[in-house]
Short mmCIF file of C-alpha atoms in Angstrom, two decimals:
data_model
loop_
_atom_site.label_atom_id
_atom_site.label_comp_id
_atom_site.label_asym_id
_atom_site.label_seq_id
_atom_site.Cartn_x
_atom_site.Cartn_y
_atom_site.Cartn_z
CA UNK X 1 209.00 67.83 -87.71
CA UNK X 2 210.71 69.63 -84.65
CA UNK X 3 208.61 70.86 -82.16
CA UNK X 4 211.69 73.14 -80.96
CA UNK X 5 211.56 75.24 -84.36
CA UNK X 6 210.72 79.05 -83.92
CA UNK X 7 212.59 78.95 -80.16
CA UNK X 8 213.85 82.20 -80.44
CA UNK X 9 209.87 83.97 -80.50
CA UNK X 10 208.41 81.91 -77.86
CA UNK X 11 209.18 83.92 -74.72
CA UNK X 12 208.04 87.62 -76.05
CA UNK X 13 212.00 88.55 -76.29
CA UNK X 14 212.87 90.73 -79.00
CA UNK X 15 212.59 94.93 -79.37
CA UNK X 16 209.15 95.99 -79.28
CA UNK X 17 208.60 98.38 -82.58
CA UNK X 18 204.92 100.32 -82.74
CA UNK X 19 203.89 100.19 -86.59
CA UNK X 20 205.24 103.54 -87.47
CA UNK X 21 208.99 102.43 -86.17
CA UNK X 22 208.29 99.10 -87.42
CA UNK X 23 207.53 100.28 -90.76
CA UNK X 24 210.64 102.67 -90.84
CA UNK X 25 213.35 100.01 -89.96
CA UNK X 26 212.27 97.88 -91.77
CA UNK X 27 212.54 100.20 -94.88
CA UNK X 28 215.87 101.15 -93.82
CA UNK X 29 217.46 97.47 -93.91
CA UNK X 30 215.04 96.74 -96.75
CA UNK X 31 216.74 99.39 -99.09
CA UNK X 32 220.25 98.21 -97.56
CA UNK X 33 222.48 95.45 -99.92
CA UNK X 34 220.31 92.53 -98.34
CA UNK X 35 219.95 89.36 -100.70
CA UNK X 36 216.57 87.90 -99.08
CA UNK X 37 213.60 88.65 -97.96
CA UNK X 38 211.68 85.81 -96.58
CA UNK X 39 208.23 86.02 -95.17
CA UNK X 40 205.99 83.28 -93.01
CA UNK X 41 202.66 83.33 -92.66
CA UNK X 42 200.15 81.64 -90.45
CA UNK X 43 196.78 84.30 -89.60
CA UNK X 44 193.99 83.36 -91.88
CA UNK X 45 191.65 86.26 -91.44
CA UNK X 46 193.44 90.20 -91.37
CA UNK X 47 192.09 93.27 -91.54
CA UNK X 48 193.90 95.99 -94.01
CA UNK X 49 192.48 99.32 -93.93
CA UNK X 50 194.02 101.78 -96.37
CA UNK X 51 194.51 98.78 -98.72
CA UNK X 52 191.81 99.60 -101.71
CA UNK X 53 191.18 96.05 -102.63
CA UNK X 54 190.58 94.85 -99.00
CA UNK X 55 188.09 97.46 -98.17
CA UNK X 56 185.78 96.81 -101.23
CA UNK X 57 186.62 92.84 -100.54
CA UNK X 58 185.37 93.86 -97.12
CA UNK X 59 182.59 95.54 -98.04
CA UNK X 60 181.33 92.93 -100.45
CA UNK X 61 182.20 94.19 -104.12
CA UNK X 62 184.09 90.99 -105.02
CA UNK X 63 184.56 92.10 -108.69
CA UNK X 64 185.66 95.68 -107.79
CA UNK X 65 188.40 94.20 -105.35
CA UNK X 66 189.84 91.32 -108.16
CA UNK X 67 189.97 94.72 -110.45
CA UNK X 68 191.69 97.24 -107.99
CA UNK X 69 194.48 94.00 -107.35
CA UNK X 70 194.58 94.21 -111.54
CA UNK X 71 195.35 98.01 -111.25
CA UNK X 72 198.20 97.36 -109.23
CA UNK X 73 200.23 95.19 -112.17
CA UNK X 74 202.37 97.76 -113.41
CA UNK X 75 203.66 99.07 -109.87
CA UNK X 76 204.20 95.41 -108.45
CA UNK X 77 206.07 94.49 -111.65
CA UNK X 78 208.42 97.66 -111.41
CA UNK X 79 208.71 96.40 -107.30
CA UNK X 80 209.97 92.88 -108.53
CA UNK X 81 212.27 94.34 -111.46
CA UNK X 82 214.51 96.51 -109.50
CA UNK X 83 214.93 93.80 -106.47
CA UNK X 84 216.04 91.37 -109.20
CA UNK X 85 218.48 94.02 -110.89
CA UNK X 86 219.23 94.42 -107.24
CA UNK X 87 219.83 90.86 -106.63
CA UNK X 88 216.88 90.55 -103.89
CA UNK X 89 215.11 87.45 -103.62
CA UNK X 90 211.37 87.41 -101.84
CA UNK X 91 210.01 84.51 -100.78
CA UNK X 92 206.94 83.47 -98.90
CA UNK X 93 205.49 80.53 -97.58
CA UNK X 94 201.64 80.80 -96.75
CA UNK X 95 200.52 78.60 -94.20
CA UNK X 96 196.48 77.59 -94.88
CA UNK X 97 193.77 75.71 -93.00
CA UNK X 98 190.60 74.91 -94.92
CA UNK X 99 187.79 75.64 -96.23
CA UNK X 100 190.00 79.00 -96.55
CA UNK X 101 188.49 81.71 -95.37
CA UNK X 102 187.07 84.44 -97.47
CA UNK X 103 189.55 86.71 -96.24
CA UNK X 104 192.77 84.47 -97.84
CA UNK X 105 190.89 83.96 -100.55
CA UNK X 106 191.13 87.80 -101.55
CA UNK X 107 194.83 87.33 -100.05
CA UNK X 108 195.04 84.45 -102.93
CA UNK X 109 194.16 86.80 -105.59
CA UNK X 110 196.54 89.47 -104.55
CA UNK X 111 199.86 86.68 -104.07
CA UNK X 112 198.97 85.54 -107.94
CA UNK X 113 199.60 88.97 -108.62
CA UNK X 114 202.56 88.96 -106.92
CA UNK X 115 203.66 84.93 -108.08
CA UNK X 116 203.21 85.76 -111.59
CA UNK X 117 205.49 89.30 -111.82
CA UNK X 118 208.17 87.71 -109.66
CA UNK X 119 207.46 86.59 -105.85
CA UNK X 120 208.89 82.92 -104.63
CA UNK X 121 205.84 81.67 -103.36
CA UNK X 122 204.70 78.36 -101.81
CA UNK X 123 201.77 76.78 -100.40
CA UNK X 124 201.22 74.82 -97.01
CA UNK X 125 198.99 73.05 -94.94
CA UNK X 126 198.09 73.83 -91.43
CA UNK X 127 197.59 70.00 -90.79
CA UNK X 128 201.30 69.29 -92.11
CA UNK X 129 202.82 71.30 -89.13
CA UNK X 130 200.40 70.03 -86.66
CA UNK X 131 203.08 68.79 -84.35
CA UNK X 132 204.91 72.62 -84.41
CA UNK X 133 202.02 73.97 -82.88
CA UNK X 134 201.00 72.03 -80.02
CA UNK X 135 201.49 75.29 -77.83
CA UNK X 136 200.93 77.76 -80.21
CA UNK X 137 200.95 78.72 -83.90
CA UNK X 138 203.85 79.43 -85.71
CA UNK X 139 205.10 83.06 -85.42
CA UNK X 140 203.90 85.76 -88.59
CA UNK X 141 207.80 86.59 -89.28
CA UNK X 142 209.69 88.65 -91.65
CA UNK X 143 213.76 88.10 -92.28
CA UNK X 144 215.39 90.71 -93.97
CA UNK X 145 218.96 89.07 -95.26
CA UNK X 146 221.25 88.47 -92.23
CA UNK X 147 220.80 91.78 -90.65
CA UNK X 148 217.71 91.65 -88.55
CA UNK X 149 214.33 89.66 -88.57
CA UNK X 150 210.94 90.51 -86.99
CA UNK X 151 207.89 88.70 -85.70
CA UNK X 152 204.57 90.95 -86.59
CA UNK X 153 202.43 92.06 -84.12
CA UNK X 154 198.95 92.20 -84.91
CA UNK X 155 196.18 94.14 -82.31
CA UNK X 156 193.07 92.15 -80.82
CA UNK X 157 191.03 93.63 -84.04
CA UNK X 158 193.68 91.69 -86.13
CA UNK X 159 195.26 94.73 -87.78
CA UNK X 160 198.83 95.59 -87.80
CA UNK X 161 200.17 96.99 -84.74
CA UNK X 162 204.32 97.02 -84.94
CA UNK X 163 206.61 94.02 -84.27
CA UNK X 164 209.43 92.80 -82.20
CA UNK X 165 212.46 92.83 -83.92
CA UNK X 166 215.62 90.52 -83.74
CA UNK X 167 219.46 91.51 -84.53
CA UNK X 168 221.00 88.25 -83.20
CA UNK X 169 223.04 86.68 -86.00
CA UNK X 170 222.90 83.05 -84.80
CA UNK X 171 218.93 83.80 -84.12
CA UNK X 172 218.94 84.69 -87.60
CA UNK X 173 220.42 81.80 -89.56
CA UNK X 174 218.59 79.37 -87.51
CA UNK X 175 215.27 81.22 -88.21
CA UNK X 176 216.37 81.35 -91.93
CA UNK X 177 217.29 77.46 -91.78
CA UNK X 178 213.89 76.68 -90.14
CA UNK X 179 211.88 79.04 -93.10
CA UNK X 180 213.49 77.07 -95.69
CA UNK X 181 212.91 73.61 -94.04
CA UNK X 182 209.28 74.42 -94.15
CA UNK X 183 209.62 76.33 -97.25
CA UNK X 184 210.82 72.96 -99.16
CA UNK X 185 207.55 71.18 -97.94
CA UNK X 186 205.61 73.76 -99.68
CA UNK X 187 203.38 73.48 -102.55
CA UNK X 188 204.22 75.79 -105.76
CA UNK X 189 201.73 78.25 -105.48
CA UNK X 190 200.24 77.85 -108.74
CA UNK X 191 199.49 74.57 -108.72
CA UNK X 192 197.40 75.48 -105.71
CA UNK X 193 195.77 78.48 -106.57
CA UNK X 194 194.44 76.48 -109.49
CA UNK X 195 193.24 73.48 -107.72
CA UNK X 196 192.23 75.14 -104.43
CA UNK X 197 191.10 79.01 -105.27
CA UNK X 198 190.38 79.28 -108.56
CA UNK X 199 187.05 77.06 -108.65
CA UNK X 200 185.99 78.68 -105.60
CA UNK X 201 182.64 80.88 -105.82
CA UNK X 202 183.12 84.81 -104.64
CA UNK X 203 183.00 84.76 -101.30
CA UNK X 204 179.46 84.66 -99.97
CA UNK X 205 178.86 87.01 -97.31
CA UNK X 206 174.95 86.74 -97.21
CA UNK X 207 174.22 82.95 -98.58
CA UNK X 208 173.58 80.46 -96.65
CA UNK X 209 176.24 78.62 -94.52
CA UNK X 210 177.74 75.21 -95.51
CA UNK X 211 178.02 72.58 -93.11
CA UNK X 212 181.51 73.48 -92.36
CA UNK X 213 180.74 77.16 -92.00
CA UNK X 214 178.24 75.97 -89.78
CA UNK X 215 180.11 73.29 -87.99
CA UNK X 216 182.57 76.55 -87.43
CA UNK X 217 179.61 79.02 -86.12
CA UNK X 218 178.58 75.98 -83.35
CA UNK X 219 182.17 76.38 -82.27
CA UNK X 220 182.13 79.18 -82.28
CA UNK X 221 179.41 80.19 -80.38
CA UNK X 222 181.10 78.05 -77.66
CA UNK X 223 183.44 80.68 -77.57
CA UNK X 224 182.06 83.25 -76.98
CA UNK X 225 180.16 81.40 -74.03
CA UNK X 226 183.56 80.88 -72.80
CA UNK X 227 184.82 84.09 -73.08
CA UNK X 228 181.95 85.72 -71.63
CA UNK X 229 182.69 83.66 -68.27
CA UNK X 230 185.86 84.34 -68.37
CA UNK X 231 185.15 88.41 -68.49
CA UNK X 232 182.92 88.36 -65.98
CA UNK X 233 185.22 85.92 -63.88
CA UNK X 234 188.56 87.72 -64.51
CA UNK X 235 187.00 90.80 -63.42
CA UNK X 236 185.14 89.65 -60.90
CA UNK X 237 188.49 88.48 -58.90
CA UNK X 238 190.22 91.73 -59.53
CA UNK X 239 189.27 93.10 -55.91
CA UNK X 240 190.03 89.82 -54.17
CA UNK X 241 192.82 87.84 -52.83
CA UNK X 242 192.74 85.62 -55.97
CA UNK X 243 194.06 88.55 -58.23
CA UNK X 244 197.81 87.60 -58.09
CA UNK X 245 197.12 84.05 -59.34
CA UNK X 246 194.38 85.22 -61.82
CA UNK X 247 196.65 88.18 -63.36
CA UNK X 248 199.42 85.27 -63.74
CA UNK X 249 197.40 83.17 -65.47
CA UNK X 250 195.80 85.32 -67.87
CA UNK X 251 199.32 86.97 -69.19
CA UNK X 252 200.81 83.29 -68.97
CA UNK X 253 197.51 82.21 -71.58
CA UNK X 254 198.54 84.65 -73.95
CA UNK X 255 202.23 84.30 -73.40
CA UNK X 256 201.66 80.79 -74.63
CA UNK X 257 198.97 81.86 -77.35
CA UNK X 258 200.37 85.41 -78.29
CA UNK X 259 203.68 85.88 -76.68
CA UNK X 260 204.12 89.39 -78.38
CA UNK X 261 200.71 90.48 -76.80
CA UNK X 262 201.74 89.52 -73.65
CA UNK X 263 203.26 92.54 -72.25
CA UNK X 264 200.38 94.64 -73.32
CA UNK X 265 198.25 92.55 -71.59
CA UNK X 266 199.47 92.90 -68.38
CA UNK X 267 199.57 96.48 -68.70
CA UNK X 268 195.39 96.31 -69.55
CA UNK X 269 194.99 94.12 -66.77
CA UNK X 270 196.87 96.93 -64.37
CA UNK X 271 194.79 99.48 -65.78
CA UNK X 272 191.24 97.69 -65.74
CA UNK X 273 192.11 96.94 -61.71
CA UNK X 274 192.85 100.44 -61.59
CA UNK X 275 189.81 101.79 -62.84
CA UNK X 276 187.37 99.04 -61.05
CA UNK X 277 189.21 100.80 -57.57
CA UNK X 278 188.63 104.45 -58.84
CA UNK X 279 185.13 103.72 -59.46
CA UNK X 280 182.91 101.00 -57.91
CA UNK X 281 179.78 101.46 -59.65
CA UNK X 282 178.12 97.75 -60.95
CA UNK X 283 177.63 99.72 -64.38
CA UNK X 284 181.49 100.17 -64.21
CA UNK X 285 182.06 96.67 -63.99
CA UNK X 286 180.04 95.36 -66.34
CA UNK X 287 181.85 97.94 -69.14
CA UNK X 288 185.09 96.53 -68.02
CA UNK X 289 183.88 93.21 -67.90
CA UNK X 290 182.40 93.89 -71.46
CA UNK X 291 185.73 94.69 -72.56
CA UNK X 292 188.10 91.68 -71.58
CA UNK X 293 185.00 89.19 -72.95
CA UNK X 294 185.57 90.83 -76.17
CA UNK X 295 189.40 90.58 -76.16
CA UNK X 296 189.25 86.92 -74.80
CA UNK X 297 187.11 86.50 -77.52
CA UNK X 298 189.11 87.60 -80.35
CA UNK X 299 191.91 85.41 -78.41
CA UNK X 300 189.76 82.33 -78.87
CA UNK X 301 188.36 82.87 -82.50
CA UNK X 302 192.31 83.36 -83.35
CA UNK X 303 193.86 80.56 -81.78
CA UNK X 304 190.40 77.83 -80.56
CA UNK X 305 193.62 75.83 -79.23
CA UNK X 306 193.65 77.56 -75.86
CA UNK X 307 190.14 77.15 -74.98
CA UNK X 308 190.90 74.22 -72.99
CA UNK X 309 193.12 76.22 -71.11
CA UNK X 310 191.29 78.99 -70.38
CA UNK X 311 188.21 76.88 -69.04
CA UNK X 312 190.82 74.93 -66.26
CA UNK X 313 192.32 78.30 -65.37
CA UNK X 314 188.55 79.44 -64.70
CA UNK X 315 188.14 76.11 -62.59
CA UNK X 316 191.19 76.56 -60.73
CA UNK X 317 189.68 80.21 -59.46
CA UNK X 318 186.27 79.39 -59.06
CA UNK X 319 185.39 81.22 -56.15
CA UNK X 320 183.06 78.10 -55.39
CA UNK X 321 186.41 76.57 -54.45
CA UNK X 322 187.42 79.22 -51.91
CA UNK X 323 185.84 78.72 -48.42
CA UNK X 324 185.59 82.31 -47.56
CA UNK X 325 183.11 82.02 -50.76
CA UNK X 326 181.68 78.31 -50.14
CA UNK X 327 178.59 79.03 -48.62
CA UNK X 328 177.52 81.81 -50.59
CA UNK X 329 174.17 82.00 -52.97
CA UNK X 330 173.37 83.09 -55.77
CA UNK X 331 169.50 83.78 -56.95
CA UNK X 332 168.97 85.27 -60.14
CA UNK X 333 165.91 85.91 -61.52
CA UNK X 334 164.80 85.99 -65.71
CA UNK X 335 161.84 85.61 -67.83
CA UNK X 336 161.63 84.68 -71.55
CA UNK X 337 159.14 85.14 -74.05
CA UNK X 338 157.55 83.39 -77.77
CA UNK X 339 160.42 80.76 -78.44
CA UNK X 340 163.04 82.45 -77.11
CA UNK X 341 165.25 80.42 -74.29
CA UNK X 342 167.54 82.62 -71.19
CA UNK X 343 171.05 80.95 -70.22
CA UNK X 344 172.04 82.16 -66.57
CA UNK X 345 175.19 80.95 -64.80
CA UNK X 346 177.16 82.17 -61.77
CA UNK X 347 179.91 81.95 -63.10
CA UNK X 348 180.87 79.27 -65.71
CA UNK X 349 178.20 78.95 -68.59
CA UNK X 350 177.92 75.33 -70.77
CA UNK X 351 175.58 74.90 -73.31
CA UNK X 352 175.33 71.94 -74.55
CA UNK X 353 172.51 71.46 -76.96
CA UNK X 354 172.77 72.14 -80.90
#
């Protein structure tokens, strides 16, 4: 498979729509005499407030969120009815990693639904398309006929938050000729709803973890070791001579991992310099600090890929490394108590038993 698929989305080009423009253009060209309406994608955990059946998946009433999808027949059929009499064909291909996560699995139940009453749908997995994303994932992307296309933004709490939106016509049957490459490699979706989602337990928010769950929470606690070095670091440098090069490097790791973010990014990190100046206070700090370890965070849990990254970008500005800095101490003092265990670092922070 081509590693140079998806070109077009890899350099955070494209019109940048909020959700509420987003939503509107694309209901504009959507009601327009398109013919197709294809739809990629690659997130396996979303959030979807306002949707009924998400927020009582989300809050743990399985059965209650399989009903409310139910209740939703009659207007989904109706949907799929007038875009055949309109001669509109949607079609999706889901991308999936396993074990799925409890989050596609309600997705699962909702894209039955939506097979059964008319939807295209196929099934891939994440491992088939391996060599694709050596950089980065494959863009979320919607293609609406030959007129425009968009790749979805989603925020750092994983909810919709606009997308950038393409009107190039050769960037548009290329994009349509690499969907349908992939989309021939897909699985029919009920073939793998029945062997992959239908066996499957309700999700099981409070039971006890499997080893792959728990394989995933050692990881993942690696993580957020990571990212908490690299908050503290990243604003640590702000005020130093090392900013430049750290700014760069932080907007180039998620112009690689989430090119669409990328711009907003540097805009955060301009505004969280700007507020360490305006106020100097080591309380200060640590809020801001707080608040780029939990958005490196979510950057992590989404895309693991770039941790490697991120740790030689925190090697390369070690301020151990400077000579201005080389002879400077650190002595920090903690206590712990019963069986508890304290983890102190000056900057980077490994941990490296189970």
């Amino acid at each position: 498979m081509s590693a140079s698929m998806f070109v077009c989305f890899r350099d955070g080009s494209g019109e940048v729509l909020q959700r509420p423009d987003y939503l509107a253009d694309f209901s504009r060209v959507h009601e327009s005499d398109i013919h197709l309406l294809a739809k990629l994608e690659r997130g396996q955990t979303f959030k979807e407030p306002g949707t009924p059946s998400w927020e009582a998946f989300d809050s743990g009433d399985w059965a209650r969120a399989l009903r409310l999808i139910e209740d939703d027949r009659e207007s989904v059929a109706t949907y799929f009815r007038d875009a055949s009499q309109r001669g509109l064909t949607f079609r999706r291909l889901r991308i999936v990693e396993h074990p799925v996560t409890p989050y596609l699995q309600w997705e699962m139940n909702v894209l039955r639904l939506r097979s059964e009453l008319g939807e295209e749908i196929r099934v891939l997995d994440a491992g088939t398309i391996s060599d694709l994303e050596r950089d980065a994932h494959v863009p979320e992307v919607v293609i609406l006929g030959s007129s425009v296309m968009y790749a979805v933004i989603y925020d750092d709490d994983l909810k919709g938050a606009g997308a950038r939106r393409f009107t190039d016509p050769d960037q548009i049957r290329t994009t349509t000729r690499e969907f349908e490459a992939l989309y021939a490699q897909g699985e029919e979706f009920s073939e793998f709803f029945e062997r992959e989602i239908a066996p499957l337990e309700p999700p099981a928010f409070n039971s006890p973890p499997t080893a792959a769950v728990r394989r995933a929470h050692v990881m993942n606690a690696e993580l957020v070791a990571l990212a908490q070095s690299a908050g503290t670091t990243l604003v640590g440098l702000m005020a130093t001579d090392a900013w430049e090069r750290t700014r760069d490097g932080v907007v180039a790791l998620w112009q690689r991992a989430r090119p669409e973010r990328a711009d907003a990014v540097a805009a955060e990190l301009s505004n969280t310099r700007a507020d360490l100046a305006a106020d100097t206070d080591a309380d200060t700090e640590g809020e801001l600090a707080a608040e780029w370890q939990g958005r490196i965070r979510r950057l992590l849990t989404d895309q693991p890929q770039v941790a490697e990254e991120l740790q030689r970008l925190l090697d390369e500005l070690s301020p151990s490394t400077s000579p201005a800095t080389a002879a400077a101490s650190v002595t920090q003092h903690a206590s712990a108590t019963g069986q508890s265990r304290v983890y102190q670092a000056g900057r980077d922070l490994h941990i490296t038993e189970p």
